[in-house]
Amino acid sequence: MGSLPLDDALFSLNPDTFAEESTAVVDFLARYYRDIERYPVMALDAKPGSIRKVFPDAAPETGESMDRILDDVQRDVLPGLTHWQSPSFFAYFQANASGAGFAGEMLSTGLNVVPFMWKASPVATELEQVVVDWMAGLLGLPELFCFAGGGGGVLHGSTCEAVVCTLAAARDRAISRLGHAAILRMVVYSSDQTHATFQKGARIVGIPPANFRVLHTTAESGYGLSADTVRAAVEEDVARGLVPLYLCATVGTTGLGAIDPVRELGQVARCYGMWLHIDAAYAGSAAICPEFRCHLDGAELADSVSMNPHKWFLTNMDCCCLWVADPTALTSALSTDPEYLKNVGSGGDVSPIDYKDWQIALSRRFRAIKLWVVLRRYGAAGMRNYIRRHVRMAEWFELAVVADERFEVVVPRNFSLVCFRLRPRLGIDDDEVDGLNRQLLAAVNASGRAFMTHFVMDGKFVIRLAVGGAMTEMRHVRDVWELLKEKANELVGGS
Ligand SMILES: *Cc1c(COP(=O)(O)O)cnc(C)c1O
């Protein structure tokens, strides 16, 4: 491969060299995954700014061989990675990779079509409609979010984009009723556990920052947002002449995995004409198991729902499902119709979907083929087993924490996220407890044997263990518990 005809390889998509080079990349990745447990989960030696010095100041003047490039990936790139696919990665929420997700991504990238409208690749649009309907069925979403039920779904790159689109739809729906000036009176409601992207999204669509409500949640409700709290805040705003616009309900919050009561929030939203969005970015995947569907009970009261297959659903980055009950609300806010994008008269009674009008950008990827490959390759039963396996591992870890008197679980576990800490002891104050927990987390992460992140709950520093890696097995969860106990012994002595 060192003697590749570089001119060919560079300036054409030569099927022969392309196959050879891509195979080398696949072999490289297979080796990486085989060896992944040998790498420290975090890039331990990386200091800000230290890595870029390794790379030349300018792009090469002449092309280089793929062999050489892959050698450099091994030498210069791998050591600077945080290994998200490591089976001992328990930080944030997972970004699952899988064989089928990879294959689907290869097909998407390999075909490289840009299906912004139906005509631009009819099958890409229609397969997307099929897979979002399939997903809605698997999650047990109400029929009204399916195309046959008058709603429909779309694949975005991230929840953040999906949220901006729903906020724009809600805003324009209200503007059509109240006029453009009303935007200054529109209010968005969230909880103190809601993902920060809602605040950012509200800013992007022009909601005055002072009109973004961050409502308090408490331990009693498991940090879910109570409908009474929302009602009280809305009443106060209405009395001041403000316009309740949008309410976010989260199923599985990022910090603690908390669950907002969807039905009750939906009733409040209906009562005041607010748009209700359900953010199930992480935990939506669990809803494919009947035992977790109850958390989406009341979804028929929502205007939109989103979840990320790129988190806990074996779908490589990136893929977010967004469903809306009323697609015209979305397309009214997002459609453009310049001459160069006039669609075909499809000839039939059905006017085709142009997904450019369901998203921010014009260009888009053929993500549907990726999710379709994942669903076909593993099947619904396989996916349910996959989810349940992680939940069982998290259950085991939670019980281990409970059984060790030095530790406490700070909020009952939901799904596969365990939030815990070293517990306060006689004679040390809250700051010292926080300090010990910070040290514990730092020691675990510095070992390179696992990676976890933290959250601050009611002012307390808590450690999160998010189980859900595609390669994570029970032994990795046992190992991380042993590691935690080992570091705890060094900090506070044995149990
Ligand atoms: C991860 C997450 C998001 C953000 O998702 P992106 O796809 O990264 O934009 C939003 N909400 C919740 C609850 C999440 O867990």
Coordinates of C-alpha atoms and ligand atoms in Angstrom, one line a residue:
M1 CA 0.0 0.0 0.0
G2 CA 3.0 2.2 0.4
S3 CA 3.3 2.3 -3.4
L4 CA -0.3 3.6 -3.9
P5 CA -0.7 5.7 -7.0
L6 CA -1.3 8.8 -5.0
D7 CA -2.7 10.9 -7.8
D8 CA -5.5 8.4 -8.3
A9 CA -6.2 8.0 -4.7
L10 CA -6.4 11.7 -4.1
F11 CA -8.4 12.9 -7.0
S12 CA -10.9 10.2 -7.5
L13 CA -13.0 7.8 -5.6
N14 CA -11.2 4.8 -7.0
P15 CA -13.2 1.7 -5.9
D16 CA -10.1 -0.5 -5.7
T17 CA -7.8 1.8 -3.7
F18 CA -10.8 2.9 -1.7
A19 CA -11.7 -0.7 -0.7
E20 CA -8.1 -1.4 0.2
E21 CA -7.6 1.7 2.3
S22 CA -11.0 1.3 4.0
T23 CA -10.1 -2.2 4.9
A24 CA -6.9 -1.0 6.5
V25 CA -8.9 1.4 8.5
V26 CA -11.4 -1.3 9.6
D27 CA -8.5 -3.6 10.6
F28 CA -7.0 -0.7 12.5
L29 CA -10.3 -0.1 14.4
A30 CA -10.8 -3.8 15.1
R31 CA -7.3 -3.9 16.6
Y32 CA -8.2 -0.8 18.7
Y33 CA -11.3 -2.4 20.0
R34 CA -9.5 -5.7 20.8
D35 CA -6.9 -3.7 22.8
I36 CA -9.1 -1.1 24.2
E37 CA -8.8 -2.2 27.8
R38 CA -5.0 -1.6 27.6
Y39 CA -5.5 2.2 27.3
P40 CA -6.1 4.4 30.3
V41 CA -9.7 5.4 30.0
M42 CA -8.8 9.1 30.2
A43 CA -5.9 10.7 28.4
L44 CA -3.8 10.9 31.5
D45 CA -0.7 12.8 30.2
A46 CA -2.6 15.4 28.2
K47 CA -2.2 19.0 29.2
P48 CA -4.2 21.8 27.5
G49 CA -2.2 22.9 24.4
S50 CA 0.4 20.1 24.7
I51 CA -1.0 17.9 22.0
R52 CA -1.2 20.3 19.0
K53 CA 2.6 20.8 19.2
V54 CA 2.9 17.2 17.9
F55 CA 1.2 18.1 14.6
P56 CA 2.9 20.1 11.9
D57 CA 2.1 23.8 11.5
A58 CA 0.8 23.4 8.0
A59 CA -1.0 20.8 5.9
P60 CA 1.3 18.6 3.8
E61 CA 2.1 19.8 0.2
T62 CA 2.0 16.3 -1.2
G63 CA -0.3 13.4 -0.4
E64 CA 0.9 10.7 2.0
S65 CA 0.0 7.0 2.1
M66 CA -2.8 5.7 4.3
D67 CA -0.3 3.4 6.0
R68 CA 1.6 6.4 7.2
I69 CA -1.4 8.2 8.3
L70 CA -2.7 5.3 10.3
D71 CA 0.7 5.0 12.0
D72 CA 0.3 8.6 13.1
V73 CA -3.2 7.9 14.3
Q74 CA -1.7 5.2 16.5
R75 CA 1.2 7.3 17.7
D76 CA -0.3 10.8 17.9
V77 CA -4.1 10.4 18.2
L78 CA -4.8 7.4 20.4
P79 CA -2.9 8.7 23.4
G80 CA -4.9 11.9 23.4
L81 CA -8.3 10.2 23.4
T82 CA -10.8 9.8 26.1
H83 CA -11.8 6.3 25.3
W84 CA -15.6 6.6 25.1
Q85 CA -16.0 3.0 24.0
S86 CA -13.9 1.6 26.9
P87 CA -15.9 -0.9 28.9
S88 CA -14.8 1.1 32.0
F89 CA -16.2 4.4 30.7
F90 CA -19.0 5.3 33.2
A91 CA -18.9 9.1 32.7
Y92 CA -21.7 11.5 31.3
F93 CA -24.0 9.2 29.4
Q94 CA -22.6 6.7 26.9
A95 CA -22.2 7.3 23.2
N96 CA -22.7 3.7 22.0
A97 CA -20.8 2.3 19.1
S98 CA -21.7 -1.1 17.7
G99 CA -20.9 -3.3 14.8
A100 CA -24.2 -2.6 13.2
G101 CA -24.0 1.1 14.1
F102 CA -20.6 1.2 12.4
A103 CA -21.8 -0.7 9.4
G104 CA -24.8 1.7 9.1
E105 CA -22.6 4.7 9.4
M106 CA -20.3 3.3 6.7
L107 CA -23.3 2.9 4.4
S108 CA -24.4 6.4 5.2
T109 CA -21.0 7.9 4.7
G110 CA -20.2 5.7 1.8
L111 CA -23.3 6.5 -0.2
N112 CA -22.9 10.2 0.9
V113 CA -26.2 11.4 -0.4
V114 CA -27.7 14.7 0.8
P115 CA -31.5 14.0 1.2
F116 CA -32.6 17.5 2.1
M117 CA -35.8 17.0 0.1
W118 CA -37.6 14.0 -1.2
K119 CA -36.3 14.4 -4.8
A120 CA -32.7 14.6 -3.5
S121 CA -32.9 10.9 -2.6
P122 CA -36.4 9.6 -2.3
V123 CA -35.5 6.4 -0.4
A124 CA -33.6 8.4 2.2
T125 CA -36.7 10.4 3.1
E126 CA -39.1 7.5 3.1
L127 CA -36.8 5.1 5.0
E128 CA -36.4 7.9 7.6
Q129 CA -40.2 7.9 7.9
V130 CA -40.2 4.2 8.3
V131 CA -37.5 4.0 11.0
V132 CA -38.9 6.9 13.1
D133 CA -42.3 5.1 13.0
W134 CA -40.6 1.9 14.0
M135 CA -38.9 3.6 16.9
A136 CA -42.2 5.3 18.0
G137 CA -43.8 1.8 18.0
L138 CA -40.9 0.3 20.0
L139 CA -41.1 3.1 22.6
G140 CA -44.9 2.7 22.8
L141 CA -45.4 6.3 21.8
P142 CA -49.0 7.3 21.0
E143 CA -50.1 6.8 17.4
L144 CA -50.4 10.6 17.0
F145 CA -46.6 10.8 16.7
C146 CA -46.6 8.4 13.8
F147 CA -47.1 9.5 10.2
A148 CA -50.3 7.4 9.9
G149 CA -51.6 9.2 13.0
G150 CA -51.1 12.7 11.6
G151 CA -47.7 13.3 13.3
G152 CA -44.3 12.2 12.3
G153 CA -40.6 12.0 13.2
V154 CA -37.3 13.2 11.9
L155 CA -33.7 12.3 12.6
H156 CA -31.5 15.1 13.9
G157 CA -27.8 15.1 14.9
S158 CA -28.5 16.0 18.5
T159 CA -31.2 16.8 21.0
C160 CA -29.9 20.4 21.1
E161 CA -30.9 20.9 17.5
A162 CA -34.2 19.2 18.0
V163 CA -35.0 21.4 21.0
V164 CA -34.2 24.6 19.0
C165 CA -36.6 23.4 16.3
T166 CA -39.4 22.7 18.8
L167 CA -38.9 26.1 20.5
A168 CA -39.1 27.8 17.1
A169 CA -42.3 25.9 16.3
A170 CA -43.9 26.8 19.6
R171 CA -42.8 30.5 19.3
D172 CA -44.2 30.8 15.8
R173 CA -47.5 29.0 16.8
A174 CA -47.9 31.7 19.5
I175 CA -46.8 34.5 17.2
S176 CA -49.5 33.5 14.7
R177 CA -52.1 34.0 17.5
L178 CA -50.6 37.0 19.3
G179 CA -48.4 38.8 16.8
H180 CA -44.7 39.2 16.7
A181 CA -44.3 41.6 19.6
A182 CA -45.6 39.0 22.0
I183 CA -42.3 37.3 21.8
L184 CA -41.1 39.6 24.6
R185 CA -43.8 38.2 26.8
M186 CA -43.3 34.5 26.1
V187 CA -42.1 32.3 28.9
V188 CA -40.3 28.9 28.9
Y189 CA -40.5 26.6 31.9
S190 CA -37.9 24.0 33.0
S191 CA -36.7 22.6 36.2
D192 CA -33.3 22.9 37.9
Q193 CA -32.6 19.4 36.5
T194 CA -33.5 20.2 32.9
H195 CA -30.7 20.0 30.4
A196 CA -29.0 23.4 29.8
T197 CA -29.7 23.2 26.1
F198 CA -33.3 24.4 26.7
Q199 CA -32.0 27.7 28.1
K200 CA -29.6 28.0 25.1
G201 CA -32.4 27.1 22.7
A202 CA -34.7 29.7 24.2
R203 CA -32.0 32.3 23.8
I204 CA -31.4 31.3 20.2
V205 CA -35.1 31.7 19.3
G206 CA -35.3 35.1 20.9
I207 CA -37.1 34.4 24.2
P208 CA -35.9 37.1 26.6
P209 CA -33.5 35.4 29.1
A210 CA -35.5 36.9 32.0
N211 CA -38.4 34.8 30.7
F212 CA -36.7 31.5 31.2
R213 CA -37.9 29.8 34.4
V214 CA -35.8 27.3 36.3
L215 CA -38.2 25.8 38.8
H216 CA -36.9 24.1 41.9
T217 CA -37.1 20.4 42.5
T218 CA -36.7 18.5 45.7
A219 CA -35.6 15.2 47.1
E220 CA -39.2 14.3 48.0
S221 CA -40.2 14.1 44.4
G222 CA -36.9 12.4 43.4
Y223 CA -35.9 15.7 41.7
G224 CA -38.8 15.5 39.3
L225 CA -40.7 18.7 38.5
S226 CA -44.0 18.9 40.3
A227 CA -47.0 20.1 38.4
D228 CA -48.0 22.3 41.3
T229 CA -44.8 24.1 41.1
V230 CA -45.3 24.7 37.4
R231 CA -48.9 25.8 37.9
A232 CA -47.9 28.3 40.6
A233 CA -45.2 29.8 38.4
V234 CA -47.4 30.0 35.4
E235 CA -50.2 31.7 37.4
E236 CA -47.8 34.3 38.6
D237 CA -46.6 35.0 35.1
V238 CA -50.1 35.1 33.6
A239 CA -51.0 37.6 36.3
R240 CA -48.1 39.8 35.1
G241 CA -49.4 39.6 31.5
L242 CA -46.8 37.1 30.3
V243 CA -47.5 34.3 27.9
P244 CA -46.7 30.7 29.0
L245 CA -45.1 29.3 25.9
Y246 CA -43.2 26.0 26.4
L247 CA -42.7 23.4 29.1
C248 CA -40.0 20.8 29.1
A249 CA -40.5 17.4 30.8
T250 CA -37.5 15.3 31.2
V251 CA -37.6 11.5 31.5
G252 CA -34.1 10.6 32.9
T253 CA -32.3 13.9 33.7
T254 CA -28.6 14.2 32.9
G255 CA -27.4 14.8 36.4
L256 CA -29.4 12.3 38.5
G257 CA -31.7 10.4 36.1
A258 CA -34.7 12.1 37.6
I259 CA -38.2 11.6 36.0
D260 CA -40.7 14.4 35.6
P261 CA -44.4 13.3 35.8
V262 CA -45.3 13.6 32.1
R263 CA -49.1 13.3 32.5
E264 CA -49.4 15.9 35.2
L265 CA -47.1 18.3 33.4
G266 CA -49.1 17.6 30.2
Q267 CA -52.3 18.6 31.9
V268 CA -50.8 21.9 33.1
A269 CA -49.4 22.5 29.6
R270 CA -52.8 21.9 28.0
C271 CA -54.6 24.1 30.5
Y272 CA -52.4 27.1 29.6
G273 CA -51.9 26.3 25.9
M274 CA -48.2 25.6 26.3
W275 CA -46.1 23.4 24.0
L276 CA -45.0 20.4 26.0
H277 CA -41.7 18.7 25.0
I278 CA -40.6 15.4 26.4
D279 CA -36.8 15.1 26.6
A280 CA -35.9 11.4 26.9
A281 CA -32.4 11.7 25.4
Y282 CA -30.9 9.0 27.5
A283 CA -33.8 7.1 29.1
G284 CA -36.0 7.0 26.0
S285 CA -34.0 3.9 25.0
A286 CA -35.3 2.1 28.1
A287 CA -38.9 2.6 27.0
I288 CA -38.5 -0.2 24.5
C289 CA -38.9 -2.4 27.6
P290 CA -42.5 -2.5 28.8
E291 CA -41.4 -2.2 32.4
F292 CA -40.1 1.3 31.7
R293 CA -42.9 2.6 29.5
C294 CA -44.9 3.9 32.4
H295 CA -42.5 6.9 32.5
L296 CA -43.9 8.1 29.2
D297 CA -47.4 7.7 30.3
G298 CA -49.3 10.9 29.3
A299 CA -47.1 11.4 26.2
E300 CA -50.3 11.9 24.2
L301 CA -50.5 15.3 25.9
A302 CA -47.1 16.3 24.5
D303 CA -46.4 18.3 21.3
S304 CA -43.0 16.7 20.8
V305 CA -40.8 14.0 22.1
S306 CA -37.1 13.3 21.5
M307 CA -34.5 10.6 22.4
N308 CA -31.0 9.9 21.3
P309 CA -30.2 6.5 19.7
H310 CA -26.6 7.7 19.8
K311 CA -26.6 7.4 23.6
W312 CA -27.8 4.0 24.7
F313 CA -29.2 2.4 21.6
L314 CA -26.1 1.0 19.8
T315 CA -26.2 3.7 17.1
N316 CA -22.9 5.4 16.4
M317 CA -22.8 9.2 16.5
D318 CA -24.9 11.0 15.6
C319 CA -28.6 10.3 15.7
C320 CA -31.5 11.9 17.6
C321 CA -35.2 11.0 17.0
L322 CA -37.6 13.9 17.2
W323 CA -41.4 13.3 16.9
V324 CA -44.0 15.9 16.6
A325 CA -47.8 15.7 16.9
D326 CA -48.3 18.4 14.4
P327 CA -45.7 18.5 11.6
T328 CA -47.1 21.7 10.2
A329 CA -46.2 23.5 13.4
L330 CA -42.6 22.5 12.7
T331 CA -42.5 23.2 9.0
S332 CA -44.3 26.6 9.4
A333 CA -41.3 27.7 11.5
L334 CA -38.6 26.0 9.4
S335 CA -39.5 25.8 5.8
T336 CA -37.9 27.7 3.0
D337 CA -38.9 27.5 -0.6
P338 CA -36.3 29.0 -3.0
E339 CA -36.6 28.4 -6.7
Y340 CA -33.5 26.1 -6.8
L341 CA -35.1 23.8 -4.3
K342 CA -38.5 23.4 -5.9
N343 CA -39.6 19.8 -5.5
V344 CA -41.0 17.5 -8.1
G345 CA -44.7 17.5 -8.4
S346 CA -44.7 13.9 -7.1
G347 CA -47.5 13.2 -9.6
G348 CA -49.7 11.5 -6.9
D349 CA -52.0 12.7 -4.2
V350 CA -49.2 12.4 -1.6
S351 CA -47.0 15.4 -1.3
P352 CA -43.6 14.2 -0.3
I353 CA -41.8 15.2 2.9
D354 CA -38.9 17.6 2.5
Y355 CA -36.9 17.1 5.7
K356 CA -35.0 20.3 5.2
D357 CA -38.2 21.9 6.6
W358 CA -38.0 19.8 9.8
Q359 CA -34.5 21.0 10.8
I360 CA -32.1 24.0 10.9
A361 CA -29.7 23.2 8.2
L362 CA -30.4 22.5 4.6
S363 CA -27.9 19.7 4.0
R364 CA -28.4 16.5 6.0
R365 CA -27.0 13.0 6.3
F366 CA -28.6 9.7 5.5
R367 CA -28.9 8.7 9.1
A368 CA -32.0 6.6 8.6
I369 CA -29.9 3.8 7.0
K370 CA -27.8 3.6 10.1
L371 CA -30.7 3.3 12.5
W372 CA -32.3 0.8 10.1
V373 CA -29.2 -1.4 10.1
V374 CA -29.1 -1.3 13.9
L375 CA -32.7 -2.2 14.3
R376 CA -32.6 -5.0 11.8
R377 CA -29.2 -6.4 13.0
Y378 CA -30.1 -6.7 16.7
G379 CA -33.9 -6.8 16.6
A380 CA -36.3 -5.4 19.2
A381 CA -35.8 -8.4 21.5
G382 CA -32.0 -8.1 21.3
M383 CA -32.2 -4.4 22.1
R384 CA -34.4 -5.0 25.1
N385 CA -31.9 -7.6 26.4
Y386 CA -29.1 -5.1 25.9
I387 CA -30.9 -2.4 27.9
R388 CA -31.9 -4.8 30.7
R389 CA -28.4 -6.1 31.0
H390 CA -27.1 -2.6 31.8
V391 CA -30.0 -2.0 34.3
R392 CA -29.1 -5.2 36.1
M393 CA -25.4 -4.2 36.3
A394 CA -26.5 -0.8 37.8
E395 CA -28.7 -2.6 40.2
W396 CA -25.8 -4.7 41.4
F397 CA -23.7 -1.7 41.9
E398 CA -26.4 0.2 43.7
L399 CA -26.7 -2.7 46.2
A400 CA -23.0 -2.9 46.7
V401 CA -22.9 0.8 47.5
V402 CA -25.8 0.4 49.9
A403 CA -24.1 -2.5 51.7
D404 CA -21.0 -0.5 52.4
E405 CA -21.6 1.8 55.3
R406 CA -18.9 4.2 54.2
F407 CA -21.1 5.1 51.1
E408 CA -24.6 6.2 50.4
V409 CA -26.8 6.2 47.3
V410 CA -28.0 9.8 47.2
V411 CA -31.1 9.4 45.1
P412 CA -32.9 6.2 44.2
R413 CA -31.5 4.7 41.0
N414 CA -33.5 5.1 37.8
F415 CA -32.5 3.1 34.7
S416 CA -28.8 2.5 34.7
L417 CA -27.5 5.6 36.5
V418 CA -26.3 5.3 40.1
C419 CA -25.6 8.5 42.0
F420 CA -23.7 8.0 45.3
R421 CA -21.0 9.4 47.5
L422 CA -18.9 8.8 50.6
R423 CA -21.4 9.6 53.4
P424 CA -20.9 12.3 56.1
R425 CA -19.5 11.0 59.3
L426 CA -19.4 12.4 62.8
G427 CA -17.0 15.2 63.3
I428 CA -16.6 16.3 59.7
D429 CA -18.5 19.1 58.1
D430 CA -20.2 19.3 54.7
D431 CA -17.3 20.9 53.0
E432 CA -15.0 18.1 54.1
V433 CA -17.4 15.5 52.9
D434 CA -17.5 17.2 49.5
G435 CA -13.7 17.4 49.6
L436 CA -13.4 13.7 50.2
N437 CA -15.7 12.8 47.4
R438 CA -13.8 15.1 45.0
Q439 CA -10.6 13.4 46.0
L440 CA -12.2 10.0 45.6
L441 CA -13.4 10.7 42.1
A442 CA -10.1 12.3 41.1
A443 CA -8.2 9.3 42.4
V444 CA -10.4 6.9 40.5
N445 CA -10.1 8.8 37.3
A446 CA -6.3 9.3 37.7
S447 CA -5.8 5.6 37.9
G448 CA -6.8 5.3 34.3
R449 CA -8.8 2.2 35.2
A450 CA -12.2 3.9 34.9
F451 CA -13.8 7.2 34.2
M452 CA -16.8 8.7 36.1
T453 CA -18.2 12.2 36.4
H454 CA -19.9 14.1 39.1
F455 CA -23.0 16.3 39.7
V456 CA -23.9 18.8 42.4
M457 CA -27.2 18.0 44.1
D458 CA -28.6 20.4 46.7
G459 CA -25.1 21.8 47.0
K460 CA -23.6 18.3 47.6
F461 CA -20.9 16.8 45.4
V462 CA -22.1 13.4 44.1
I463 CA -20.4 10.8 41.9
R464 CA -22.3 9.4 39.0
L465 CA -21.8 5.9 37.6
A466 CA -23.6 5.7 34.2
V467 CA -23.7 2.1 33.0
G468 CA -24.4 1.6 29.3
G469 CA -21.3 0.9 27.3
A470 CA -21.6 -1.5 24.5
M471 CA -18.5 -3.4 25.7
T472 CA -19.3 -3.1 29.4
E473 CA -19.7 -6.5 31.2
M474 CA -20.4 -7.3 34.8
R475 CA -16.7 -7.8 35.5
H476 CA -16.1 -4.1 34.6
V477 CA -18.7 -3.0 37.0
R478 CA -17.2 -5.2 39.7
D479 CA -13.8 -3.8 38.9
V480 CA -14.9 -0.3 39.3
W481 CA -16.5 -1.0 42.6
E482 CA -13.2 -2.7 43.8
L483 CA -11.3 0.4 42.6
L484 CA -13.7 2.7 44.5
K485 CA -13.2 0.7 47.7
E486 CA -9.5 0.7 47.2
K487 CA -9.4 4.5 46.9
A488 CA -11.8 4.9 49.7
N489 CA -9.6 2.8 51.9
E490 CA -6.8 5.2 51.2
L491 CA -8.9 8.2 52.0
V492 CA -11.1 7.2 55.0
G493 CA -9.8 3.7 56.0
G494 CA -11.4 0.3 55.5
S495 CA -14.9 -0.6 56.3
Ligands
LIG1 C1 -27.5 14.2 26.5 C2 -28.7 14.9 26.8 C3 -29.1 16.0 26.1 C4 -28.2 16.6 25.0 O1 -28.2 15.7 23.9 P1 -27.3 16.1 22.6 O2 -27.7 15.1 21.6 O3 -25.9 16.0 23.0 O4 -27.7 17.4 22.2 C5 -30.3 16.6 26.4 N1 -31.1 16.2 27.4 C6 -30.7 15.2 28.1 C7 -31.6 14.7 29.2 C8 -29.5 14.5 27.9 O5 -29.2 13.5 28.7

